[in-house]
Short mmCIF file of C-alpha atoms in Angstrom, two decimals:
data_model
loop_
_atom_site.label_atom_id
_atom_site.label_comp_id
_atom_site.label_asym_id
_atom_site.label_seq_id
_atom_site.Cartn_x
_atom_site.Cartn_y
_atom_site.Cartn_z
CA UNK Z 1 6.87 -7.08 -7.40
CA UNK Z 2 5.96 -10.15 -5.34
CA UNK Z 3 2.61 -10.85 -3.69
CA UNK Z 4 2.68 -13.73 -1.20
CA UNK Z 5 0.51 -15.20 1.53
CA UNK Z 6 1.75 -14.74 5.10
CA UNK Z 7 1.64 -16.73 8.30
CA UNK Z 8 -1.48 -15.26 9.89
CA UNK Z 9 -4.16 -17.32 8.17
CA UNK Z 10 -7.91 -17.64 8.57
CA UNK Z 11 -7.62 -20.92 10.50
CA UNK Z 12 -5.67 -19.12 13.25
CA UNK Z 13 -8.10 -16.23 13.45
CA UNK Z 14 -11.39 -18.19 13.31
CA UNK Z 15 -10.75 -21.82 14.34
CA UNK Z 16 -14.42 -22.40 15.15
CA UNK Z 17 -15.61 -21.83 11.56
CA UNK Z 18 -15.75 -24.38 8.78
CA UNK Z 19 -14.26 -23.60 5.39
CA UNK Z 20 -17.58 -22.70 3.72
CA UNK Z 21 -18.55 -20.27 6.49
CA UNK Z 22 -15.09 -18.73 6.44
CA UNK Z 23 -15.26 -18.25 2.65
CA UNK Z 24 -18.68 -16.60 2.92
CA UNK Z 25 -17.41 -14.25 5.62
CA UNK Z 26 -14.42 -13.31 3.46
CA UNK Z 27 -16.77 -12.47 0.58
CA UNK Z 28 -19.01 -10.36 2.85
CA UNK Z 29 -16.01 -8.48 4.24
CA UNK Z 30 -14.76 -7.80 0.75
CA UNK Z 31 -18.14 -6.48 -0.37
CA UNK Z 32 -18.32 -4.26 2.71
CA UNK Z 33 -14.89 -2.85 1.92
CA UNK Z 34 -16.13 -2.04 -1.58
CA UNK Z 35 -19.04 -0.10 -0.10
CA UNK Z 36 -16.75 1.91 2.15
CA UNK Z 37 -14.30 2.66 -0.65
CA UNK Z 38 -17.09 3.81 -2.97
CA UNK Z 39 -18.11 6.70 -0.67
CA UNK Z 40 -15.45 8.90 -2.21
CA UNK Z 41 -13.02 8.88 -5.11
CA UNK Z 42 -10.03 6.61 -4.62
CA UNK Z 43 -6.58 8.15 -4.94
CA UNK Z 44 -4.77 6.31 -7.69
CA UNK Z 45 -1.31 7.76 -7.28
CA UNK Z 46 -1.18 8.04 -11.08
CA UNK Z 47 0.77 10.92 -12.66
CA UNK Z 48 -1.52 13.44 -14.46
CA UNK Z 49 -0.30 12.43 -17.92
CA UNK Z 50 -1.34 8.83 -17.30
CA UNK Z 51 -4.71 9.43 -15.67
CA UNK Z 52 -6.61 9.17 -18.92
CA UNK Z 53 -5.20 5.66 -19.39
CA UNK Z 54 -6.85 4.40 -16.21
CA UNK Z 55 -10.06 6.41 -16.37
CA UNK Z 56 -12.07 3.19 -16.50
CA UNK Z 57 -10.70 2.19 -13.09
CA UNK Z 58 -11.88 5.24 -11.12
CA UNK Z 59 -14.35 3.15 -9.12
CA UNK Z 60 -12.28 -0.01 -9.17
CA UNK Z 61 -13.87 -1.84 -6.26
CA UNK Z 62 -17.30 -1.71 -7.89
CA UNK Z 63 -16.00 -3.52 -10.97
CA UNK Z 64 -15.81 -6.88 -9.20
CA UNK Z 65 -18.74 -8.76 -7.69
CA UNK Z 66 -16.30 -11.32 -6.30
CA UNK Z 67 -12.49 -11.40 -5.91
CA UNK Z 68 -12.30 -14.21 -8.47
CA UNK Z 69 -13.30 -11.62 -11.09
CA UNK Z 70 -10.26 -9.58 -10.07
CA UNK Z 71 -8.12 -12.68 -10.61
CA UNK Z 72 -9.51 -13.00 -14.14
CA UNK Z 73 -8.06 -9.53 -14.83
CA UNK Z 74 -4.77 -10.23 -13.04
CA UNK Z 75 -4.24 -13.52 -14.90
CA UNK Z 76 -5.79 -12.60 -18.27
CA UNK Z 77 -6.10 -14.21 -20.74
CA UNK Z 78 -6.03 -17.24 -18.41
CA UNK Z 79 -9.23 -17.57 -16.40
CA UNK Z 80 -8.97 -18.06 -12.66
CA UNK Z 81 -10.83 -21.39 -12.71
CA UNK Z 82 -8.38 -22.69 -15.32
CA UNK Z 83 -5.46 -21.40 -13.25
CA UNK Z 84 -6.64 -23.17 -10.08
CA UNK Z 85 -7.37 -26.40 -11.93
CA UNK Z 86 -4.24 -26.66 -14.09
CA UNK Z 87 -1.53 -24.53 -12.44
CA UNK Z 88 -2.14 -23.83 -8.74
CA UNK Z 89 0.53 -25.69 -6.72
CA UNK Z 90 1.31 -27.77 -9.83
CA UNK Z 91 3.46 -25.68 -12.19
CA UNK Z 92 4.31 -22.02 -12.90
CA UNK Z 93 2.17 -19.88 -15.18
CA UNK Z 94 4.11 -17.29 -17.20
CA UNK Z 95 2.21 -14.50 -18.96
CA UNK Z 96 3.90 -12.00 -21.28
CA UNK Z 97 3.01 -9.48 -23.98
CA UNK Z 98 -0.59 -9.41 -22.82
CA UNK Z 99 -3.25 -7.20 -24.35
CA UNK Z 100 -6.48 -5.80 -22.94
CA UNK Z 101 -7.37 -4.66 -19.42
CA UNK Z 102 -4.78 -4.93 -16.68
CA UNK Z 103 -4.59 -3.90 -13.04
CA UNK Z 104 -2.94 -0.46 -12.76
CA UNK Z 105 0.12 -0.52 -10.48
CA UNK Z 106 2.31 2.51 -11.13
CA UNK Z 107 5.52 1.75 -9.26
CA UNK Z 108 9.05 2.11 -10.60
CA UNK Z 109 12.56 3.19 -9.67
CA UNK Z 110 11.68 6.83 -10.31
CA UNK Z 111 8.46 6.48 -8.31
CA UNK Z 112 10.28 5.12 -5.28
CA UNK Z 113 13.10 7.64 -5.47
CA UNK Z 114 10.46 10.35 -5.63
CA UNK Z 115 8.88 8.95 -2.47
CA UNK Z 116 12.27 9.16 -0.76
CA UNK Z 117 12.22 12.91 -1.36
CA UNK Z 118 8.73 13.40 0.06
CA UNK Z 119 8.72 10.86 2.92
CA UNK Z 120 11.10 9.50 5.52
CA UNK Z 121 12.25 6.17 4.06
CA UNK Z 122 14.56 4.23 6.39
CA UNK Z 123 17.10 1.52 5.71
CA UNK Z 124 16.25 -1.82 7.32
CA UNK Z 125 12.65 -0.84 8.10
CA UNK Z 126 11.62 0.18 4.58
CA UNK Z 127 14.40 -0.84 2.21
CA UNK Z 128 17.41 -3.17 2.17
CA UNK Z 129 20.22 -3.55 -0.37
CA UNK Z 130 22.04 -6.70 -1.48
CA UNK Z 131 23.53 -8.47 -4.49
CA UNK Z 132 24.53 -12.01 -5.44
CA UNK Z 133 28.07 -12.43 -6.73
CA UNK Z 134 30.03 -15.64 -7.40
CA UNK Z 135 27.60 -17.76 -5.41
CA UNK Z 136 27.58 -15.47 -2.38
CA UNK Z 137 25.07 -12.93 -1.15
CA UNK Z 138 26.60 -9.54 -0.37
CA UNK Z 139 24.63 -7.34 2.02
CA UNK Z 140 25.04 -3.58 2.01
CA UNK Z 141 24.43 -2.79 5.66
CA UNK Z 142 23.03 0.70 5.93
CA UNK Z 143 21.18 2.57 8.65
CA UNK Z 144 19.30 5.83 8.90
CA UNK Z 145 17.38 7.65 6.23
CA UNK Z 146 17.45 6.22 2.71
CA UNK Z 147 17.91 9.29 0.55
CA UNK Z 148 17.72 9.33 -3.23
CA UNK Z 149 21.49 9.92 -3.47
CA UNK Z 150 22.33 6.98 -1.19
CA UNK Z 151 20.02 4.60 -3.04
CA UNK Z 152 21.31 5.74 -6.43
CA UNK Z 153 24.87 5.00 -5.26
CA UNK Z 154 23.84 1.50 -4.17
CA UNK Z 155 22.06 0.96 -7.47
CA UNK Z 156 25.15 2.11 -9.40
CA UNK Z 157 27.21 -0.38 -7.35
CA UNK Z 158 25.00 -3.20 -8.61
CA UNK Z 159 22.83 -3.62 -5.53
CA UNK Z 160 19.21 -4.70 -5.63
CA UNK Z 161 16.91 -2.51 -3.55
CA UNK Z 162 14.38 -4.64 -1.70
CA UNK Z 163 11.40 -2.49 -0.71
CA UNK Z 164 9.24 -3.75 2.13
CA UNK Z 165 5.46 -3.31 2.06
CA UNK Z 166 5.20 -0.82 -0.83
CA UNK Z 167 1.41 -0.98 -0.43
CA UNK Z 168 1.85 1.64 2.29
CA UNK Z 169 2.44 4.24 -0.42
CA UNK Z 170 0.80 2.93 -3.61
CA UNK Z 171 -2.97 2.53 -3.85
CA UNK Z 172 -2.92 0.02 -6.71
CA UNK Z 173 -0.89 -2.40 -4.58
CA UNK Z 174 -2.98 -2.40 -1.41
CA UNK Z 175 -6.14 -2.62 -3.50
CA UNK Z 176 -4.76 -5.76 -5.16
CA UNK Z 177 -3.76 -7.23 -1.78
CA UNK Z 178 -7.27 -6.60 -0.46
CA UNK Z 179 -8.71 -8.66 -3.30
CA UNK Z 180 -6.25 -11.50 -2.69
CA UNK Z 181 -6.91 -11.54 1.07
CA UNK Z 182 -10.66 -11.70 0.49
CA UNK Z 183 -10.25 -14.52 -2.01
CA UNK Z 184 -7.81 -16.74 -0.11
CA UNK Z 185 -8.89 -15.89 3.45
CA UNK Z 186 -5.36 -15.16 4.70
CA UNK Z 187 -2.95 -12.24 5.01
CA UNK Z 188 -1.12 -11.26 1.83
CA UNK Z 189 2.03 -9.14 1.72
CA UNK Z 190 4.23 -7.67 -0.99
CA UNK Z 191 7.83 -6.70 -1.69
CA UNK Z 192 9.23 -4.73 -4.61
CA UNK Z 193 12.70 -5.27 -6.07
CA UNK Z 194 14.70 -2.75 -8.10
CA UNK Z 195 17.65 -4.53 -9.73
CA UNK Z 196 20.24 -2.88 -12.00
CA UNK Z 197 20.89 -4.35 -15.48
CA UNK Z 198 23.27 -7.34 -15.55
CA UNK Z 199 22.93 -7.80 -11.77
CA UNK Z 200 21.31 -10.38 -9.54
CA UNK Z 201 19.99 -9.47 -6.13
CA UNK Z 202 18.90 -12.72 -4.53
CA UNK Z 203 20.44 -16.17 -4.49
CA UNK Z 204 18.48 -19.05 -6.05
CA UNK Z 205 16.00 -20.11 -3.39
CA UNK Z 206 12.73 -21.87 -2.63
CA UNK Z 207 9.70 -19.79 -1.71
CA UNK Z 208 7.64 -21.46 1.01
CA UNK Z 209 4.59 -19.34 0.16
CA UNK Z 210 2.45 -18.93 -2.97
CA UNK Z 211 3.84 -16.03 -5.01
CA UNK Z 212 2.58 -13.87 -7.87
CA UNK Z 213 5.43 -11.99 -9.58
CA UNK Z 214 4.69 -8.86 -11.63
CA UNK Z 215 7.34 -7.18 -13.77
CA UNK Z 216 6.53 -3.46 -13.76
CA UNK Z 217 9.42 -2.12 -15.84
CA UNK Z 218 10.88 -3.49 -19.07
CA UNK Z 219 14.47 -3.86 -17.93
CA UNK Z 220 15.91 -7.30 -17.31
CA UNK Z 221 13.95 -10.47 -16.69
CA UNK Z 222 13.02 -12.91 -13.95
CA UNK Z 223 14.01 -16.57 -14.21
CA UNK Z 224 11.98 -19.23 -12.43
CA UNK Z 225 12.16 -22.99 -12.57
CA UNK Z 226 10.59 -25.94 -10.82
CA UNK Z 227 12.88 -27.59 -8.32
CA UNK Z 228 12.70 -30.80 -6.36
CA UNK Z 229 10.85 -30.75 -3.07
CA UNK Z 230 13.26 -30.14 -0.21
CA UNK Z 231 11.04 -31.85 2.37
CA UNK Z 232 7.80 -33.78 2.62
CA UNK Z 233 4.84 -32.76 4.76
CA UNK Z 234 2.06 -34.95 6.08
CA UNK Z 235 -0.28 -32.06 6.87
CA UNK Z 236 0.35 -31.95 10.62
CA UNK Z 237 2.41 -29.58 12.75
#
């Protein structure tokens, strides 16, 4: 699962505001969204057997006075102020085998295939399939409805399923994106990737956005390394 900032930023929407005013507005908007979401119980999308595990998150928006507190949970045990000072745009932070509270995002291969039964999921618009073999990216061009059987066949053939904007179906994802948008003052999007064991979906590449990667299932691993800058930028366009 990848969260990343997108092109429509706060400077484009509100060019007349200074950074401090823009940050205050983002905080006010976030607090207002908490008030609206607290009028009724939030749907978690959690299976009945797992609901007791996230009982403490029933009124999740009210838990955070500021989005930075959400980041303390997302990055625990690393505090957000430490992350911004020592890691942000400097070096990767890798967290594994964490204990304690975590943000509940219940999304998996079985979850998505279940959605394909209940909703109209389309190739290209909602999901794409590809794999990386011998230094080349192989695209599985498909069109029409993405059924469970079709996606299982692609998965069995070693294809990675790239799911666009899964926050449309999973509450825990859009709630996390809301926190990130309020904190950074820009649009934040997400993609989910379902990759078979011993396969690679994407070629090695540079991300030109800031990315948080969450591994939601314990199958396989994600490799990341610092590369050399491919271009310099003087701050002007």
